[in-house]
Short mmCIF file of C-alpha atoms in Angstrom, two decimals:
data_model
loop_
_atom_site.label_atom_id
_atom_site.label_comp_id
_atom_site.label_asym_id
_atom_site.label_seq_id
_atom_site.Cartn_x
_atom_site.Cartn_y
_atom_site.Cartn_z
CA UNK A 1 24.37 -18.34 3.05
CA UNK A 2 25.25 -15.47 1.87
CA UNK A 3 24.50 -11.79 2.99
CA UNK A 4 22.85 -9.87 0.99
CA UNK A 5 24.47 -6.80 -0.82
CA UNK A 6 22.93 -3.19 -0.54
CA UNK A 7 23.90 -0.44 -3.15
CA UNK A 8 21.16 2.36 -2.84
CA UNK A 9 18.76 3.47 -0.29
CA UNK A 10 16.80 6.88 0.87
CA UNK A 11 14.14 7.79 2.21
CA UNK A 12 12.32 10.87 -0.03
CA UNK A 13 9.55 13.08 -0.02
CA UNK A 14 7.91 13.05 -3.22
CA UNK A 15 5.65 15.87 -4.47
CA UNK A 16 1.21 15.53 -4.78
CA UNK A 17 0.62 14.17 -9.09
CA UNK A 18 4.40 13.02 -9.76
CA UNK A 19 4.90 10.06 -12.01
CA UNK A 20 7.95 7.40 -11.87
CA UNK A 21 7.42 6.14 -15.46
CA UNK A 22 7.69 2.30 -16.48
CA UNK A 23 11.40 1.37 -15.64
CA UNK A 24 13.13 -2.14 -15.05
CA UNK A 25 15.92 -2.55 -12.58
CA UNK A 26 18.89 -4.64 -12.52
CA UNK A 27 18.39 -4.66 -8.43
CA UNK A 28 15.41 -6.25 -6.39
CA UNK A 29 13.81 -3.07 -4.66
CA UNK A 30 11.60 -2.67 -1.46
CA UNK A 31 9.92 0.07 -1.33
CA UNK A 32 8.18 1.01 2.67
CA UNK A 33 4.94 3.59 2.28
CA UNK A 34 4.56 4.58 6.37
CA UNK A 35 0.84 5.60 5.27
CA UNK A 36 -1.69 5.17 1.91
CA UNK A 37 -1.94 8.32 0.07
CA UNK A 38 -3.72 6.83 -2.59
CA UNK A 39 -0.58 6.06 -4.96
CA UNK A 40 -0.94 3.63 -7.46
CA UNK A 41 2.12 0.78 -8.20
CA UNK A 42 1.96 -0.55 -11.84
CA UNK A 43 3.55 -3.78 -12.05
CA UNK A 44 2.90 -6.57 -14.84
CA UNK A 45 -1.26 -6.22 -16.00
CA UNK A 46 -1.80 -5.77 -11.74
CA UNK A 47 -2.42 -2.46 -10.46
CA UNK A 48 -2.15 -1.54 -6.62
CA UNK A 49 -3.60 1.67 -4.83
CA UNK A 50 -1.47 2.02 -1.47
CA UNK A 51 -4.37 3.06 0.41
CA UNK A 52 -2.57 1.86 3.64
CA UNK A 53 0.93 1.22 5.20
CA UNK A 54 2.76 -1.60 3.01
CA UNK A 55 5.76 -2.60 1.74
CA UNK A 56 6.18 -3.27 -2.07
CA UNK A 57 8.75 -5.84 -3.63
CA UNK A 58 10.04 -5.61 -7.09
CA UNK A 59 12.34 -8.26 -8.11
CA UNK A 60 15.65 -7.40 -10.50
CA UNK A 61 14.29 -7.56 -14.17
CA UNK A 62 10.40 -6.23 -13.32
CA UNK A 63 9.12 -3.58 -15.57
CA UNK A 64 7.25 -1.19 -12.87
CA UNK A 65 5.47 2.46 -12.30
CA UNK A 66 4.51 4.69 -9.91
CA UNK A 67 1.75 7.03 -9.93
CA UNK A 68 2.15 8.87 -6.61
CA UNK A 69 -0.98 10.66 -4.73
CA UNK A 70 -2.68 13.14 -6.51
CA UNK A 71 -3.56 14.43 -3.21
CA UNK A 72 -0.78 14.84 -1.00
CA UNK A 73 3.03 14.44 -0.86
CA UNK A 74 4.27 11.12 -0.29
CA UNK A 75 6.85 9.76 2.06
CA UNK A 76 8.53 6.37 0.80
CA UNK A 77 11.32 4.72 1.90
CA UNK A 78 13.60 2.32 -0.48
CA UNK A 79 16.46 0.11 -0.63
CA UNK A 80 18.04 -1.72 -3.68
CA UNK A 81 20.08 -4.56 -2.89
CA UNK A 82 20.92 -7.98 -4.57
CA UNK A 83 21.51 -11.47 -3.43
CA UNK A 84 22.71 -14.78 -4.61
CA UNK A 85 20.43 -17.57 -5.32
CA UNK A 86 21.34 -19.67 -1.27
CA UNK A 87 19.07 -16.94 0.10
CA UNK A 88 16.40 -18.64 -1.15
CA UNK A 89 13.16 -16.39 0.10
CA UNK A 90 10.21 -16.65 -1.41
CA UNK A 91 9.65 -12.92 -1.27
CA UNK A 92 12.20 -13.15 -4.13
CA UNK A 93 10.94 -15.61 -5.77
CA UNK A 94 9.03 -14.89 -9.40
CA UNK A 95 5.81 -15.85 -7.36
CA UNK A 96 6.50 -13.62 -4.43
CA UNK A 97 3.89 -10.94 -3.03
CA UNK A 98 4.12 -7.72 -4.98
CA UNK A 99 2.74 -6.03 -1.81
CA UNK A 100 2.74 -6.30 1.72
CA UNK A 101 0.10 -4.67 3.91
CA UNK A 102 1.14 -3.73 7.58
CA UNK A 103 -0.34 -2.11 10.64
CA UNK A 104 0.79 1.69 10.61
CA UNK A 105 4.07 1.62 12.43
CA UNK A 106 5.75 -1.58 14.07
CA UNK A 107 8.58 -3.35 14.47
CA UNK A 108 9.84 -3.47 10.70
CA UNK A 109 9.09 0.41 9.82
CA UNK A 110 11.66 1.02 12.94
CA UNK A 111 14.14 -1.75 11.16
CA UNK A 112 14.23 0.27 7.92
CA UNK A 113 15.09 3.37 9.74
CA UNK A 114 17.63 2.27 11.25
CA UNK A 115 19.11 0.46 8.36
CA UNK A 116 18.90 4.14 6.33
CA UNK A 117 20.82 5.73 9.24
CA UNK A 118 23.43 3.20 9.37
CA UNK A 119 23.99 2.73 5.99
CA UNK A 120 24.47 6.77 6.10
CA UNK A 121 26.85 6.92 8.77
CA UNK A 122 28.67 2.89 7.95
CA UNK A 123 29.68 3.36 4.43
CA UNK A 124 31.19 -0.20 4.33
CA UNK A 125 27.54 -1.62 4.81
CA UNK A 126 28.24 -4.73 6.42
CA UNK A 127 25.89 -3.42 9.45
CA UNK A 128 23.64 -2.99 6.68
CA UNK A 129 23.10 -6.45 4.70
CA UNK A 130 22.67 -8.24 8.40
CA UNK A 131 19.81 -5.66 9.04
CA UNK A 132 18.74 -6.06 5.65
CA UNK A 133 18.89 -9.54 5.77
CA UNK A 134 16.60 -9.38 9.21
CA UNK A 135 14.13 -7.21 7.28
CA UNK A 136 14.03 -9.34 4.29
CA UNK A 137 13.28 -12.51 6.73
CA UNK A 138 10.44 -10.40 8.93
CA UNK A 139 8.67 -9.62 5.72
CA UNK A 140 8.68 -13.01 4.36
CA UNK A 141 7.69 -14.30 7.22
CA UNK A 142 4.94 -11.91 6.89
CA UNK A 143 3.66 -12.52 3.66
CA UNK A 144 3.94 -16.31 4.31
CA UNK A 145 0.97 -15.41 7.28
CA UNK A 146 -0.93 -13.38 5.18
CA UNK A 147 -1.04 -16.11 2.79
CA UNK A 148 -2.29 -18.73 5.42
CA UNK A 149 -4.98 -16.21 6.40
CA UNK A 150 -6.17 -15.98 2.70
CA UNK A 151 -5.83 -19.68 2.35
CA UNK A 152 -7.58 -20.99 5.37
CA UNK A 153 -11.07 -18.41 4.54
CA UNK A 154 -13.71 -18.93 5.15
CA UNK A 155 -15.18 -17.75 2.32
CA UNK A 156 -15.84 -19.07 -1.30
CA UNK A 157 -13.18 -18.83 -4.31
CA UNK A 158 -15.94 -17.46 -6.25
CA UNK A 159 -16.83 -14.84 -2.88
CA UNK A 160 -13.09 -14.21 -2.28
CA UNK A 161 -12.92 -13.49 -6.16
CA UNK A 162 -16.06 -11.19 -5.54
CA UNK A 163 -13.94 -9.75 -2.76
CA UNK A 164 -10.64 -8.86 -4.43
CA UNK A 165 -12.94 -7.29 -7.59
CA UNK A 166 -14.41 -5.26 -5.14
CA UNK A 167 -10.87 -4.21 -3.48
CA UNK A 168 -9.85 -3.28 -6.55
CA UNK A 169 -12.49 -1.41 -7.99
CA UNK A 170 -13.30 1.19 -4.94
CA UNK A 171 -12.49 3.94 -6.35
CA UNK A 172 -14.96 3.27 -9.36
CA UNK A 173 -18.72 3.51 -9.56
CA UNK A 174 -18.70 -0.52 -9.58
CA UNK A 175 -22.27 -2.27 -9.04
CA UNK A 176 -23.33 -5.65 -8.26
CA UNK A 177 -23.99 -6.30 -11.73
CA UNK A 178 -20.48 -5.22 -12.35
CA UNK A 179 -18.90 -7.48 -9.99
CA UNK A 180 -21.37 -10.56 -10.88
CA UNK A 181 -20.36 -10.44 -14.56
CA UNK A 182 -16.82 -10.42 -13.30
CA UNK A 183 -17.80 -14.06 -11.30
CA UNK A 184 -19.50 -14.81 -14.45
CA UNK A 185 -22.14 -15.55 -12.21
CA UNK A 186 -26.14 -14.12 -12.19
CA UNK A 187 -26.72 -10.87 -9.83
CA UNK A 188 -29.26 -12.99 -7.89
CA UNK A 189 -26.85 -16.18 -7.50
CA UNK A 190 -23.91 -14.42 -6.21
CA UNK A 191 -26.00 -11.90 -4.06
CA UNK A 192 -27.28 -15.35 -2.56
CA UNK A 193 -24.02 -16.62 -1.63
CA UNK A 194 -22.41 -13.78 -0.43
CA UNK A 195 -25.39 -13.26 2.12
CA UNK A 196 -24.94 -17.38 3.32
CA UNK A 197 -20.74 -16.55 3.35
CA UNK A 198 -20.45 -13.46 4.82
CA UNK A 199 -23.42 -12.40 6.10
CA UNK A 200 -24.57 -8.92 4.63
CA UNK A 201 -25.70 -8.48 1.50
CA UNK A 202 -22.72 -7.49 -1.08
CA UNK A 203 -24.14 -4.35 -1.47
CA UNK A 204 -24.05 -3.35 1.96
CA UNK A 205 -20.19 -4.53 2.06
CA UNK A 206 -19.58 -2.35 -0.52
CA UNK A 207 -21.07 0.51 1.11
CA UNK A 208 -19.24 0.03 3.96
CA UNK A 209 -15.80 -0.94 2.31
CA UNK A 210 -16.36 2.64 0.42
CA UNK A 211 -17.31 4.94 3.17
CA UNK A 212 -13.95 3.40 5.19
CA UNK A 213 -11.87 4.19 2.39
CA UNK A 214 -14.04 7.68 2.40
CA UNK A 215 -12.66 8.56 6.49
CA UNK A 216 -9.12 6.93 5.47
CA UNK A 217 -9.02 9.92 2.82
CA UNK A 218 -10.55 12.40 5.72
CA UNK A 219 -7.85 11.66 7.43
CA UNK A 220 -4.77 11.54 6.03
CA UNK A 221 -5.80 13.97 2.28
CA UNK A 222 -6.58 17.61 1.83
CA UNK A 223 -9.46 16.59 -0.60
CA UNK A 224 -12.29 18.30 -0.48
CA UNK A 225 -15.77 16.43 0.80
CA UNK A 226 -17.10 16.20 -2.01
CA UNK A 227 -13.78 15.02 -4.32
CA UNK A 228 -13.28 11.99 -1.62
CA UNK A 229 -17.20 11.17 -2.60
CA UNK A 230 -16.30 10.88 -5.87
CA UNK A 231 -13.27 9.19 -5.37
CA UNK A 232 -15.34 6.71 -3.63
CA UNK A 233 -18.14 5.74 -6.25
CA UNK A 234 -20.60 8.65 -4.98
CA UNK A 235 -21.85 10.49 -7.62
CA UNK A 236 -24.48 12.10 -5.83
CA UNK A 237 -22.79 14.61 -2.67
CA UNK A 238 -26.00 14.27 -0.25
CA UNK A 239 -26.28 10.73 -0.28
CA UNK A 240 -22.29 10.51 0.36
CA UNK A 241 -23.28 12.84 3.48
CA UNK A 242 -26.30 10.81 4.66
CA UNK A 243 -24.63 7.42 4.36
CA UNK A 244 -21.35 8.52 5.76
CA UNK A 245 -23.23 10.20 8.65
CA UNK A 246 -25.71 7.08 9.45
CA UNK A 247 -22.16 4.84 9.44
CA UNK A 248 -19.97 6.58 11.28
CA UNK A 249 -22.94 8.97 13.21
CA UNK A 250 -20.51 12.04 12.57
CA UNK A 251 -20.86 13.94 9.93
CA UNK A 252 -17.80 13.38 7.06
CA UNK A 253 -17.23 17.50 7.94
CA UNK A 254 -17.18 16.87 11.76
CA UNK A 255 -15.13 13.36 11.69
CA UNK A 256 -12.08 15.67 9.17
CA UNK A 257 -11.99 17.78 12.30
CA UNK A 258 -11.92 15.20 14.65
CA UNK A 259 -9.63 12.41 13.21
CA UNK A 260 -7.30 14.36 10.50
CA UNK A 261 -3.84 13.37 10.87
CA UNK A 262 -1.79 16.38 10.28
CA UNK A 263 1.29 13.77 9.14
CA UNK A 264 -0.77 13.32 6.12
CA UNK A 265 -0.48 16.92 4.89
CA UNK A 266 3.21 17.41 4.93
CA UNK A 267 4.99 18.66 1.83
CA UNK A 268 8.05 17.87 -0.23
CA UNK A 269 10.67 19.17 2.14
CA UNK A 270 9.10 18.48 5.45
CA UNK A 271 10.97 19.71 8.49
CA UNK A 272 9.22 18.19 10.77
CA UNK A 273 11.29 15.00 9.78
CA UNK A 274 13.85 14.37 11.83
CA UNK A 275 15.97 11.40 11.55
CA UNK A 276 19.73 11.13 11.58
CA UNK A 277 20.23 10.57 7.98
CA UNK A 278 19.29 13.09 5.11
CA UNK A 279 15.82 13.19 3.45
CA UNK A 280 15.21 13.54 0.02
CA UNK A 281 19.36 12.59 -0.51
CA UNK A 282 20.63 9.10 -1.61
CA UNK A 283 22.63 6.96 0.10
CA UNK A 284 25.18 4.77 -1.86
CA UNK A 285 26.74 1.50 -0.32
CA UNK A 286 28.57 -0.82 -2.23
CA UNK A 287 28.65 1.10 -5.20
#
């Protein structure tokens, strides 16, 4: 088997609204997000809002955007490498994950870091494709246990579909009704299985699922209270504040204070950053 070959990687700073318009490249491309700012990947007729840490795979040939955070910079790591068909991942494959969700830091954020630093300082990237290769094998292996997880559920097709919608859709004022049409199911029937499946009623789960993404955005944006509710299907401030408050029993004000990650706030050229390779600077190997 052969190694694989990397020709570009960084790892940039990207300013709050900017757009990486529909492009297709001749390279495969992971892309690491340490944290979710809210950026939105464009790939195919899916859309993904990195509202967590993740990794995102584009394979050679994929027409893909990037609408990055309207809120906050964004910090993004990338390599673009190729490899010849004995790899044989399925992360590569045409049916491979387009994202990869991850706990916030861990074992492969440290791998791509030091990749970037030796492919800055080892132009002749051999040390590079052999870590590369390593992260390309921890991710599949990854996405291969993700995949059991989804497959061995508990849960329903039709309450997984219900699910997923609901994923999706946070950041819209989506209802039951909304979501039931989607299962092309009745309100009543679906609300009836969710509550034998899961165990709430889907309502409450979407309360819930919305005020989490609510502190997520408390944390780690410098929204205002009120733009997060909206972001989060409240149209109405006060109830935001009651339900938040009776969830968390903080006050959405009080838990900012509390909990705000001050890593989330940095700007384009951040130097608080300090790694051994340039930011915001590409790194060629292999041209």
């Amino acid at each position: 088997m052969n190694m694989p070959s990397l020709h570009l990687c960084g790892d940039f700073v990207v300013r709050r609204g900017w757009k990486l318009d529909k492009r297709v490249l001749e390279q495969h491309e992971l892309v690491f997000f340490p944290i979710g700012t809210g950026t939105i990947y464009r790939i195919a007729d899916r859309a993904y809002i990195i509202d967590q840490p993740c990794w995102i795979v584009t394979r050679a040939g994929e027409a893909h955007s990037y609408q990055f955070s309207e809120t906050s910079a964004t910090r993004h790591q990338f390599i673009h490498f190729n490899v010849d068909e004995s790899f044989g991942l399925e992360l590569l494959s045409e049916n491979g994950p387009d994202m990869i969700p991850i706990r916030e830091g861990g074992f492969q954020a440290q791998l791509i870091r030091h990749l970037l630093e030796v492919s800055y300082l080892d132009k002749n990237g051999g040390r590079s494709s052999i870590l590369l290769a390593a992260l390309l094998h921890e991710l599949n292996q990854l996405s291969q246990k993700q995949k059991e997880t989804v497959a061995g559920s508990s849960y329903s097709p039709i309450v997984n579909k219900a699910l997923a919608y609901l994923r999706k859709h946070l950041v819209d004022p989506v209802s039951v009704s909304d979501i039931a049409m989607h299962c092309k199911l009745s309100q009543e029937h679906l609300s009836r299985l969710f509550v034998r499946e899961v165990g709430i009623p889907l309502r409450q789960m979407m309360t819930q699922m919305r005020l989490e993404r609510a502190a997520y955005s408390l944390r780690h944006s410098t929204l205002s209270i009120n733009e997060i509710a909206a972001q989060c299907g409240y149209s109405e401030n006060h109830y935001f504040s009651r339900s938040f408050a009776a969830y968390f029993g903080i006050t959405a004000s009080a838990y900012r204070g509390k909990y705000a990650d001050p890593s989330g706030n940095h700007v384009v050229y951040e130097t608080s950053i300090d790694e051994k390779y340039p930011i915001n600077t590409y790194i060629f190997v292999n041209p």
